[in-house]
Amino acid sequence: GVSFHHGAGSGGSGGSGGGAASATRSFWSQWFTTCCSAVAAWKKLTWFQLVDMFHDAFTVSFSLLDIMTDVLVCIEFYQNDHMVFFWASIIIFCIAQLSYAFLFVGTWAAEHRNSSKIFIFLAVLPVGQLIPVFVWLESFRIPMIDKCLTKLQLKPTGLSEQRDVALGYTDGSGRQPSQPSQPSADATAPLSVAGDEDSLWAYIQQKYTAHAGFLAEAFIEAIPQGVLQVVAIILLHDTTGLNVVSILMSISVVASKGYLVAYVRHYNHHHRQKATTNDQ
C-alpha cells in the first residue's frame, strides 16, 4: 500500500514537472517565432521607414527625458530655496497637465455628455504627462489599445471621420478608397501614394496625428520650462550640470517638431500661390 501511494505521488509529480517543461518549451517557441517574425519584418523595411522609426524613438525618448530633467530642476529650485522659480515651474507643470487632459478628452471623448467628459478629464489628469506617449502609441492602430478604448466607450482615432478626412480617406473606413480591405505591407509605407508633394503632405499629416501630444508638450511645457531655466541661470548666477542638460533637452524637443511646422507653412504658402495663379 505504501509503495502504491508513493508511486502515485511520483507519477503526479512527474506529470506536474512534464506540464511545466511543456509550458516552458511552448513559451520559448513562441518567443523565438516572434523574434524571427520581427527580424523578417525589419529586413523588409526601406531606408525611409528606418529613419522614420529612429526619429520616433528619438522624439519619445527625448520627450520623456525632458520631463524628467524638468522635474529634477524643479526639485533643485526648492532645495536651493529659489521659491519664485520653483512655483513658476509648478505652474507650468499644472498648465501642461490640464492641457494634456483636455487633449485626451477632445480626442477620444468628444462625443460624450459633459458630465462624462468631466469624469474622464479628472480620471486622466493624474497621468497627464504620459498622454503624449499614449497619443503616439494609439496612432499605430494597435488592436489591444483600440479594444481597450472601445470597452471604455472611447472612440479610437482610427474610427474618427475627422481623422479620415485629414488623411485623405473618404469612405469612413480608415483607408484609402483604392486600397483593399486588408492593406498590404506596401500600402502602409510612407510616401506610397502618387505625387511626391501630395505624398509628403500626407506623411506630414500622419506624423502630426501621431505627434500631436509631443507638439503640445513642446509649446506648452518644453519652451516655457526652457525659458524659465535660462532666466534662472542669468538672474541667480547659479549654473549646474542639471540645468544645462534640461535646457538642451528642451531645445531638442522643440527642434524635433520644427519640420512639421515648417512644412505646413511651406505647403499652405505654395498652394495659396498656386490658387492665385489658377485664378489669373
PDB file of C-alpha atoms in Angstrom:
ATOM      1  CA  GLY A   1       0.000   0.000   0.000  1.00  0.00           C
ATOM      2  CA  VAL A   2       2.848   2.353   0.848  1.00  0.00           C
ATOM      3  CA  SER A   3       4.548   1.591  -2.443  1.00  0.00           C
ATOM      4  CA  PHE A   4       1.319   2.197  -4.307  1.00  0.00           C
ATOM      5  CA  HIS A   5       0.784   5.658  -2.811  1.00  0.00           C
ATOM      6  CA  HIS A   6       4.419   6.560  -3.277  1.00  0.00           C
ATOM      7  CA  GLY A   7       4.267   5.588  -6.942  1.00  0.00           C
ATOM      8  CA  ALA A   8       1.087   7.572  -7.424  1.00  0.00           C
ATOM      9  CA  GLY A   9       2.709  10.569  -5.829  1.00  0.00           C
ATOM     10  CA  SER A  10       5.759  10.201  -8.035  1.00  0.00           C
ATOM     11  CA  GLY A  11       3.560   9.925 -11.095  1.00  0.00           C
ATOM     12  CA  GLY A  12       1.731  13.099 -10.075  1.00  0.00           C
ATOM     13  CA  SER A  13       4.981  14.928  -9.562  1.00  0.00           C
ATOM     14  CA  GLY A  14       6.252  13.671 -12.890  1.00  0.00           C
ATOM     15  CA  GLY A  15       3.058  14.872 -14.575  1.00  0.00           C
ATOM     16  CA  SER A  16       3.385  18.313 -12.999  1.00  0.00           C
ATOM     17  CA  GLY A  17       7.041  18.523 -13.995  1.00  0.00           C
ATOM     18  CA  GLY A  18       6.227  17.433 -17.541  1.00  0.00           C
ATOM     19  CA  GLY A  19       3.487  20.063 -17.777  1.00  0.00           C
ATOM     20  CA  ALA A  20       5.829  22.795 -16.568  1.00  0.00           C
ATOM     21  CA  ALA A  21       8.511  21.698 -19.028  1.00  0.00           C
ATOM     22  CA  SER A  22       5.968  21.655 -21.855  1.00  0.00           C
ATOM     23  CA  ALA A  23       4.763  25.160 -20.930  1.00  0.00           C
ATOM     24  CA  THR A  24       8.369  26.399 -20.834  1.00  0.00           C
ATOM     25  CA  ARG A  25       9.120  24.918 -24.263  1.00  0.00           C
ATOM     26  CA  SER A  26       5.926  26.470 -25.628  1.00  0.00           C
ATOM     27  CA  PHE A  27       6.863  29.881 -24.237  1.00  0.00           C
ATOM     28  CA  TRP A  28      10.362  29.847 -25.753  1.00  0.00           C
ATOM     29  CA  SER A  29       8.996  28.522 -29.037  1.00  0.00           C
ATOM     30  CA  GLN A  30       6.535  31.423 -29.247  1.00  0.00           C
ATOM     31  CA  TRP A  31       9.254  33.873 -28.245  1.00  0.00           C
ATOM     32  CA  PHE A  32      11.595  32.512 -30.951  1.00  0.00           C
ATOM     33  CA  THR A  33       8.822  32.684 -33.568  1.00  0.00           C
ATOM     34  CA  THR A  34       8.061  36.287 -32.596  1.00  0.00           C
ATOM     35  CA  CYS A  35      11.742  37.235 -32.835  1.00  0.00           C
ATOM     36  CA  CYS A  36      12.038  35.614 -36.261  1.00  0.00           C
ATOM     37  CA  SER A  37       8.944  37.474 -37.462  1.00  0.00           C
ATOM     38  CA  ALA A  38      10.343  40.750 -36.132  1.00  0.00           C
ATOM     39  CA  VAL A  39      13.683  40.170 -37.880  1.00  0.00           C
ATOM     40  CA  ALA A  40      11.899  39.326 -41.135  1.00  0.00           C
ATOM     41  CA  ALA A  41       9.775  42.470 -40.888  1.00  0.00           C
ATOM     42  CA  TRP A  42      12.886  44.536 -40.051  1.00  0.00           C
ATOM     43  CA  LYS A  43      14.660  43.304 -43.199  1.00  0.00           C
ATOM     44  CA  LYS A  44      11.722  44.397 -45.356  1.00  0.00           C
ATOM     45  CA  LEU A  45      11.849  47.997 -44.107  1.00  0.00           C
ATOM     46  CA  THR A  46      13.063  50.681 -46.507  1.00  0.00           C
ATOM     47  CA  TRP A  47      15.685  53.238 -45.524  1.00  0.00           C
ATOM     48  CA  PHE A  48      12.935  55.863 -45.193  1.00  0.00           C
ATOM     49  CA  GLN A  49      10.977  53.670 -42.781  1.00  0.00           C
ATOM     50  CA  LEU A  50      14.128  53.028 -40.739  1.00  0.00           C
ATOM     51  CA  VAL A  51      14.857  56.756 -40.485  1.00  0.00           C
ATOM     52  CA  ASP A  52      11.227  57.344 -39.531  1.00  0.00           C
ATOM     53  CA  MET A  53      11.442  54.710 -36.774  1.00  0.00           C
ATOM     54  CA  PHE A  54      14.639  56.209 -35.370  1.00  0.00           C
ATOM     55  CA  HIS A  55      13.066  59.670 -35.462  1.00  0.00           C
ATOM     56  CA  ASP A  56      10.077  58.411 -33.474  1.00  0.00           C
ATOM     57  CA  ALA A  57      12.396  56.724 -30.972  1.00  0.00           C
ATOM     58  CA  PHE A  58      14.371  59.962 -30.645  1.00  0.00           C
ATOM     59  CA  THR A  59      11.200  62.012 -30.152  1.00  0.00           C
ATOM     60  CA  VAL A  60       9.720  59.722 -27.492  1.00  0.00           C
ATOM     61  CA  SER A  61      12.949  59.236 -25.527  1.00  0.00           C
ATOM     62  CA  PHE A  62      13.914  62.907 -25.532  1.00  0.00           C
ATOM     63  CA  SER A  63      10.407  63.993 -24.554  1.00  0.00           C
ATOM     64  CA  LEU A  64      10.459  61.657 -21.549  1.00  0.00           C
ATOM     65  CA  LEU A  65      13.993  62.764 -20.622  1.00  0.00           C
ATOM     66  CA  ASP A  66      12.906  66.402 -20.885  1.00  0.00           C
ATOM     67  CA  ILE A  67      10.053  65.815 -18.435  1.00  0.00           C
ATOM     68  CA  MET A  68      12.368  64.009 -16.017  1.00  0.00           C
ATOM     69  CA  THR A  69      15.031  66.744 -16.106  1.00  0.00           C
ATOM     70  CA  ASP A  70      12.391  69.464 -15.681  1.00  0.00           C
ATOM     71  CA  VAL A  71      11.104  67.688 -12.569  1.00  0.00           C
ATOM     72  CA  LEU A  72      14.643  67.379 -11.203  1.00  0.00           C
ATOM     73  CA  VAL A  73      15.355  71.076 -11.850  1.00  0.00           C
ATOM     74  CA  CYS A  74      12.104  71.987 -10.090  1.00  0.00           C
ATOM     75  CA  ILE A  75      13.224  69.936  -7.066  1.00  0.00           C
ATOM     76  CA  GLU A  76      16.600  71.654  -7.227  1.00  0.00           C
ATOM     77  CA  PHE A  77      14.912  75.075  -7.150  1.00  0.00           C
ATOM     78  CA  TYR A  78      13.099  74.001  -3.979  1.00  0.00           C
ATOM     79  CA  GLN A  79      16.208  72.610  -2.316  1.00  0.00           C
ATOM     80  CA  ASN A  80      18.173  75.804  -3.052  1.00  0.00           C
ATOM     81  CA  ASP A  81      15.302  77.955  -1.725  1.00  0.00           C
ATOM     82  CA  HIS A  82      14.629  79.603  -5.118  1.00  0.00           C
ATOM     83  CA  MET A  83      10.911  79.620  -4.387  1.00  0.00           C
ATOM     84  CA  VAL A  84       9.864  82.052  -7.133  1.00  0.00           C
ATOM     85  CA  PHE A  85      11.318  79.789  -9.818  1.00  0.00           C
ATOM     86  CA  PHE A  86      10.028  76.703  -8.019  1.00  0.00           C
ATOM     87  CA  TRP A  87       6.432  77.919  -8.051  1.00  0.00           C
ATOM     88  CA  ALA A  88       6.756  79.181 -11.623  1.00  0.00           C
ATOM     89  CA  SER A  89       7.875  75.694 -12.666  1.00  0.00           C
ATOM     90  CA  ILE A  90       4.974  74.122 -10.737  1.00  0.00           C
ATOM     91  CA  ILE A  91       2.511  76.420 -12.519  1.00  0.00           C
ATOM     92  CA  ILE A  92       3.925  75.389 -15.910  1.00  0.00           C
ATOM     93  CA  PHE A  93       3.562  71.732 -14.957  1.00  0.00           C
ATOM     94  CA  CYS A  94      -0.040  72.295 -13.865  1.00  0.00           C
ATOM     95  CA  ILE A  95      -0.948  74.102 -17.094  1.00  0.00           C
ATOM     96  CA  ALA A  96       0.661  71.316 -19.130  1.00  0.00           C
ATOM     97  CA  GLN A  97      -1.157  68.666 -17.086  1.00  0.00           C
ATOM     98  CA  LEU A  98      -4.504  70.352 -17.688  1.00  0.00           C
ATOM     99  CA  SER A  99      -3.739  70.744 -21.404  1.00  0.00           C
ATOM    100  CA  TYR A 100      -2.909  67.052 -21.815  1.00  0.00           C
ATOM    101  CA  ALA A 101      -6.149  66.068 -20.071  1.00  0.00           C
ATOM    102  CA  PHE A 102      -8.109  68.415 -22.373  1.00  0.00           C
ATOM    103  CA  LEU A 103      -6.318  66.847 -25.361  1.00  0.00           C
ATOM    104  CA  PHE A 104      -7.345  63.354 -24.232  1.00  0.00           C
ATOM    105  CA  VAL A 105     -10.986  64.326 -23.753  1.00  0.00           C
ATOM    106  CA  GLY A 106     -11.122  66.234 -27.046  1.00  0.00           C
ATOM    107  CA  THR A 107      -9.577  63.334 -28.959  1.00  0.00           C
ATOM    108  CA  TRP A 108     -11.268  60.241 -27.516  1.00  0.00           C
ATOM    109  CA  ALA A 109     -14.329  61.511 -25.631  1.00  0.00           C
ATOM    110  CA  ALA A 110     -15.564  64.308 -27.874  1.00  0.00           C
ATOM    111  CA  GLU A 111     -18.975  62.663 -28.346  1.00  0.00           C
ATOM    112  CA  HIS A 112     -19.650  62.078 -24.639  1.00  0.00           C
ATOM    113  CA  ARG A 113     -22.005  64.101 -22.480  1.00  0.00           C
ATOM    114  CA  ASN A 114     -20.486  66.966 -20.499  1.00  0.00           C
ATOM    115  CA  SER A 115     -20.765  65.030 -17.235  1.00  0.00           C
ATOM    116  CA  SER A 116     -18.863  62.102 -18.773  1.00  0.00           C
ATOM    117  CA  LYS A 117     -16.221  64.453 -20.164  1.00  0.00           C
ATOM    118  CA  ILE A 118     -15.646  65.913 -16.706  1.00  0.00           C
ATOM    119  CA  PHE A 119     -15.288  62.425 -15.205  1.00  0.00           C
ATOM    120  CA  ILE A 120     -12.832  61.320 -17.927  1.00  0.00           C
ATOM    121  CA  PHE A 121     -10.897  64.582 -17.560  1.00  0.00           C
ATOM    122  CA  LEU A 122     -10.461  64.040 -13.828  1.00  0.00           C
ATOM    123  CA  ALA A 123      -9.571  60.375 -14.350  1.00  0.00           C
ATOM    124  CA  VAL A 124      -6.695  61.061 -16.773  1.00  0.00           C
ATOM    125  CA  LEU A 125      -5.484  64.253 -15.075  1.00  0.00           C
ATOM    126  CA  PRO A 126      -3.051  62.493 -12.662  1.00  0.00           C
ATOM    127  CA  VAL A 127      -1.288  60.742 -15.573  1.00  0.00           C
ATOM    128  CA  GLY A 128      -1.416  63.698 -17.943  1.00  0.00           C
ATOM    129  CA  GLN A 129       2.338  63.695 -18.588  1.00  0.00           C
ATOM    130  CA  LEU A 130       2.036  60.255 -20.208  1.00  0.00           C
ATOM    131  CA  ILE A 131      -0.744  61.244 -22.620  1.00  0.00           C
ATOM    132  CA  PRO A 132       1.659  62.384 -25.420  1.00  0.00           C
ATOM    133  CA  VAL A 133       3.214  58.904 -25.401  1.00  0.00           C
ATOM    134  CA  PHE A 134      -0.258  57.335 -25.445  1.00  0.00           C
ATOM    135  CA  VAL A 135      -1.263  59.530 -28.412  1.00  0.00           C
ATOM    136  CA  TRP A 136       1.790  58.261 -30.283  1.00  0.00           C
ATOM    137  CA  LEU A 137       1.147  54.603 -29.446  1.00  0.00           C
ATOM    138  CA  GLU A 138      -2.555  54.836 -30.280  1.00  0.00           C
ATOM    139  CA  SER A 139      -1.772  56.180 -33.767  1.00  0.00           C
ATOM    140  CA  PHE A 140      -0.288  52.778 -34.708  1.00  0.00           C
ATOM    141  CA  ARG A 141      -3.753  51.187 -34.539  1.00  0.00           C
ATOM    142  CA  ILE A 142      -2.639  48.532 -32.060  1.00  0.00           C
ATOM    143  CA  PRO A 143      -5.639  46.159 -31.702  1.00  0.00           C
ATOM    144  CA  MET A 144      -5.268  45.799 -27.930  1.00  0.00           C
ATOM    145  CA  ILE A 145      -5.344  49.581 -27.406  1.00  0.00           C
ATOM    146  CA  ASP A 146      -8.326  50.006 -29.744  1.00  0.00           C
ATOM    147  CA  LYS A 147     -10.142  47.213 -27.919  1.00  0.00           C
ATOM    148  CA  CYS A 148      -9.479  48.785 -24.509  1.00  0.00           C
ATOM    149  CA  LEU A 149     -10.671  52.194 -25.713  1.00  0.00           C
ATOM    150  CA  THR A 150     -13.824  50.654 -27.160  1.00  0.00           C
ATOM    151  CA  LYS A 151     -14.558  48.800 -23.909  1.00  0.00           C
ATOM    152  CA  LEU A 152     -14.191  52.109 -22.042  1.00  0.00           C
ATOM    153  CA  GLN A 153     -16.676  53.644 -24.521  1.00  0.00           C
ATOM    154  CA  LEU A 154     -13.983  55.871 -26.001  1.00  0.00           C
ATOM    155  CA  LYS A 155     -13.618  56.292 -29.755  1.00  0.00           C
ATOM    156  CA  PRO A 156     -10.243  55.269 -31.260  1.00  0.00           C
ATOM    157  CA  THR A 157      -8.860  57.849 -33.668  1.00  0.00           C
ATOM    158  CA  GLY A 158      -8.873  55.216 -36.412  1.00  0.00           C
ATOM    159  CA  LEU A 159     -12.685  55.402 -36.324  1.00  0.00           C
ATOM    160  CA  SER A 160     -12.796  59.200 -36.395  1.00  0.00           C
ATOM    161  CA  GLU A 161     -14.300  60.784 -39.511  1.00  0.00           C
ATOM    162  CA  GLN A 162     -12.236  63.927 -38.902  1.00  0.00           C
ATOM    163  CA  ARG A 163      -9.041  61.860 -38.978  1.00  0.00           C
ATOM    164  CA  ASP A 164     -10.148  60.149 -42.193  1.00  0.00           C
ATOM    165  CA  VAL A 165     -10.765  63.500 -43.870  1.00  0.00           C
ATOM    166  CA  ALA A 166      -7.447  64.897 -42.638  1.00  0.00           C
ATOM    167  CA  LEU A 167      -5.544  61.918 -44.074  1.00  0.00           C
ATOM    168  CA  GLY A 168      -7.485  61.864 -47.328  1.00  0.00           C
ATOM    169  CA  TYR A 169      -9.753  58.902 -46.516  1.00  0.00           C
ATOM    170  CA  THR A 170     -13.238  59.305 -47.931  1.00  0.00           C
ATOM    171  CA  ASP A 171     -15.086  56.060 -47.223  1.00  0.00           C
ATOM    172  CA  GLY A 172     -15.005  56.262 -43.416  1.00  0.00           C
ATOM    173  CA  SER A 173     -13.098  53.004 -43.129  1.00  0.00           C
ATOM    174  CA  GLY A 174      -9.723  54.449 -42.213  1.00  0.00           C
ATOM    175  CA  ARG A 175      -8.101  53.509 -45.519  1.00  0.00           C
ATOM    176  CA  GLN A 176      -7.740  54.919 -48.995  1.00  0.00           C
ATOM    177  CA  PRO A 177     -10.637  54.022 -51.326  1.00  0.00           C
ATOM    178  CA  SER A 178      -8.202  52.386 -53.738  1.00  0.00           C
ATOM    179  CA  GLN A 179      -6.798  50.133 -51.032  1.00  0.00           C
ATOM    180  CA  PRO A 180      -8.231  46.651 -50.347  1.00  0.00           C
ATOM    181  CA  SER A 181      -9.987  45.892 -47.083  1.00  0.00           C
ATOM    182  CA  GLN A 182      -6.779  44.253 -45.851  1.00  0.00           C
ATOM    183  CA  PRO A 183      -3.946  46.595 -46.883  1.00  0.00           C
ATOM    184  CA  SER A 184      -0.697  45.037 -47.953  1.00  0.00           C
ATOM    185  CA  ALA A 185       2.643  45.875 -46.370  1.00  0.00           C
ATOM    186  CA  ASP A 186       3.392  48.373 -49.143  1.00  0.00           C
ATOM    187  CA  ALA A 187       0.074  50.138 -48.645  1.00  0.00           C
ATOM    188  CA  THR A 188       1.122  51.386 -45.230  1.00  0.00           C
ATOM    189  CA  ALA A 189       4.553  52.583 -46.311  1.00  0.00           C
ATOM    190  CA  PRO A 190       5.174  56.341 -46.210  1.00  0.00           C
ATOM    191  CA  LEU A 191       5.154  58.289 -49.461  1.00  0.00           C
ATOM    192  CA  SER A 192       3.354  55.467 -51.270  1.00  0.00           C
ATOM    193  CA  VAL A 193       0.596  57.498 -52.951  1.00  0.00           C
ATOM    194  CA  ALA A 194       1.037  59.152 -56.317  1.00  0.00           C
ATOM    195  CA  GLY A 195       2.745  62.502 -56.427  1.00  0.00           C
ATOM    196  CA  ASP A 196       5.800  63.366 -54.350  1.00  0.00           C
ATOM    197  CA  GLU A 197       4.355  66.575 -52.931  1.00  0.00           C
ATOM    198  CA  ASP A 198       0.945  65.142 -52.083  1.00  0.00           C
ATOM    199  CA  SER A 199       2.500  62.020 -50.560  1.00  0.00           C
ATOM    200  CA  LEU A 200       4.856  64.111 -48.433  1.00  0.00           C
ATOM    201  CA  TRP A 201       1.920  66.226 -47.293  1.00  0.00           C
ATOM    202  CA  ALA A 202       0.014  63.036 -46.368  1.00  0.00           C
ATOM    203  CA  TYR A 203       3.074  61.821 -44.450  1.00  0.00           C
ATOM    204  CA  ILE A 204       3.303  65.138 -42.562  1.00  0.00           C
ATOM    205  CA  GLN A 205      -0.375  64.872 -41.665  1.00  0.00           C
ATOM    206  CA  GLN A 206       0.151  61.326 -40.390  1.00  0.00           C
ATOM    207  CA  LYS A 207       3.113  62.457 -38.277  1.00  0.00           C
ATOM    208  CA  TYR A 208       1.056  65.357 -36.946  1.00  0.00           C
ATOM    209  CA  THR A 209      -1.658  62.912 -35.873  1.00  0.00           C
ATOM    210  CA  ALA A 210       0.885  60.680 -34.130  1.00  0.00           C
ATOM    211  CA  HIS A 211       2.907  63.521 -32.579  1.00  0.00           C
ATOM    212  CA  ALA A 212       0.042  65.830 -31.569  1.00  0.00           C
ATOM    213  CA  GLY A 213       0.802  65.192 -27.897  1.00  0.00           C
ATOM    214  CA  PHE A 214       4.504  65.905 -28.367  1.00  0.00           C
ATOM    215  CA  LEU A 215       3.678  69.130 -30.222  1.00  0.00           C
ATOM    216  CA  ALA A 216       1.534  70.191 -27.279  1.00  0.00           C
ATOM    217  CA  GLU A 217       4.385  69.305 -24.927  1.00  0.00           C
ATOM    218  CA  ALA A 218       6.877  71.354 -26.958  1.00  0.00           C
ATOM    219  CA  PHE A 219       4.824  74.562 -26.906  1.00  0.00           C
ATOM    220  CA  ILE A 220       3.120  74.218 -23.514  1.00  0.00           C
ATOM    221  CA  GLU A 221       5.903  72.730 -21.415  1.00  0.00           C
ATOM    222  CA  ALA A 222       9.326  72.491 -23.085  1.00  0.00           C
ATOM    223  CA  ILE A 223       9.555  76.103 -24.252  1.00  0.00           C
ATOM    224  CA  PRO A 224       8.251  77.711 -21.004  1.00  0.00           C
ATOM    225  CA  GLN A 225      10.436  75.480 -18.814  1.00  0.00           C
ATOM    226  CA  GLY A 226      13.474  76.166 -21.004  1.00  0.00           C
ATOM    227  CA  VAL A 227      12.920  79.922 -20.854  1.00  0.00           C
ATOM    228  CA  LEU A 228      12.381  79.780 -17.084  1.00  0.00           C
ATOM    229  CA  GLN A 229      15.614  77.870 -16.556  1.00  0.00           C
ATOM    230  CA  VAL A 230      17.608  80.252 -18.755  1.00  0.00           C
ATOM    231  CA  VAL A 231      16.242  83.223 -16.795  1.00  0.00           C
ATOM    232  CA  ALA A 232      17.120  81.435 -13.543  1.00  0.00           C
ATOM    233  CA  ILE A 233      20.711  80.949 -14.691  1.00  0.00           C
ATOM    234  CA  ILE A 234      21.023  84.616 -15.668  1.00  0.00           C
ATOM    235  CA  LEU A 235      19.463  86.074 -12.524  1.00  0.00           C
ATOM    236  CA  LEU A 236      20.727  83.617  -9.916  1.00  0.00           C
ATOM    237  CA  HIS A 237      24.240  83.133 -11.354  1.00  0.00           C
ATOM    238  CA  ASP A 238      23.852  79.512 -10.348  1.00  0.00           C
ATOM    239  CA  THR A 239      24.563  77.130 -13.200  1.00  0.00           C
ATOM    240  CA  THR A 240      24.535  73.395 -12.624  1.00  0.00           C
ATOM    241  CA  GLY A 241      25.019  70.484 -14.968  1.00  0.00           C
ATOM    242  CA  LEU A 242      21.374  69.542 -14.475  1.00  0.00           C
ATOM    243  CA  ASN A 243      20.240  72.992 -15.659  1.00  0.00           C
ATOM    244  CA  VAL A 244      22.331  72.724 -18.809  1.00  0.00           C
ATOM    245  CA  VAL A 245      21.103  69.203 -19.604  1.00  0.00           C
ATOM    246  CA  SER A 246      17.482  70.208 -19.026  1.00  0.00           C
ATOM    247  CA  ILE A 247      17.794  73.225 -21.342  1.00  0.00           C
ATOM    248  CA  LEU A 248      19.414  71.071 -24.030  1.00  0.00           C
ATOM    249  CA  MET A 249      16.582  68.547 -23.696  1.00  0.00           C
ATOM    250  CA  SER A 250      14.006  71.313 -24.133  1.00  0.00           C
ATOM    251  CA  ILE A 251      15.798  72.595 -27.232  1.00  0.00           C
ATOM    252  CA  SER A 252      15.957  69.081 -28.684  1.00  0.00           C
ATOM    253  CA  VAL A 253      12.241  68.508 -28.075  1.00  0.00           C
ATOM    254  CA  VAL A 254      11.310  71.774 -29.819  1.00  0.00           C
ATOM    255  CA  ALA A 255      13.755  71.213 -32.690  1.00  0.00           C
ATOM    256  CA  SER A 256      12.383  67.722 -33.368  1.00  0.00           C
ATOM    257  CA  LYS A 257       8.967  69.290 -34.118  1.00  0.00           C
ATOM    258  CA  GLY A 258      10.310  72.075 -36.353  1.00  0.00           C
ATOM    259  CA  TYR A 259       9.927  70.205 -39.636  1.00  0.00           C
ATOM    260  CA  LEU A 260       6.186  69.740 -39.034  1.00  0.00           C
ATOM    261  CA  VAL A 261       5.539  73.444 -38.552  1.00  0.00           C
ATOM    262  CA  ALA A 262       7.965  74.459 -41.315  1.00  0.00           C
ATOM    263  CA  TYR A 263       6.447  72.177 -43.944  1.00  0.00           C
ATOM    264  CA  VAL A 264       2.864  73.131 -43.057  1.00  0.00           C
ATOM    265  CA  ARG A 265       3.740  76.809 -43.589  1.00  0.00           C
ATOM    266  CA  HIS A 266       5.507  75.992 -46.876  1.00  0.00           C
ATOM    267  CA  TYR A 267       2.627  73.827 -48.100  1.00  0.00           C
ATOM    268  CA  ASN A 268      -0.023  76.439 -47.309  1.00  0.00           C
ATOM    269  CA  HIS A 269       2.031  79.241 -48.907  1.00  0.00           C
ATOM    270  CA  HIS A 270       2.698  77.153 -52.032  1.00  0.00           C
ATOM    271  CA  HIS A 271      -0.977  76.278 -52.500  1.00  0.00           C
ATOM    272  CA  ARG A 272      -2.078  79.880 -51.985  1.00  0.00           C
ATOM    273  CA  GLN A 273       0.307  80.908 -54.753  1.00  0.00           C
ATOM    274  CA  LYS A 274      -0.939  78.066 -56.949  1.00  0.00           C
ATOM    275  CA  ALA A 275      -4.578  79.073 -56.368  1.00  0.00           C
ATOM    276  CA  THR A 276      -3.767  82.695 -57.185  1.00  0.00           C
ATOM    277  CA  THR A 277      -2.042  81.651 -60.425  1.00  0.00           C
ATOM    278  CA  ASN A 278      -5.012  79.496 -61.452  1.00  0.00           C
ATOM    279  CA  ASP A 279      -7.424  82.353 -60.791  1.00  0.00           C
ATOM    280  CA  GLN A 280      -5.369  84.624 -63.018  1.00  0.00           C
TER     281      GLN A 280
END
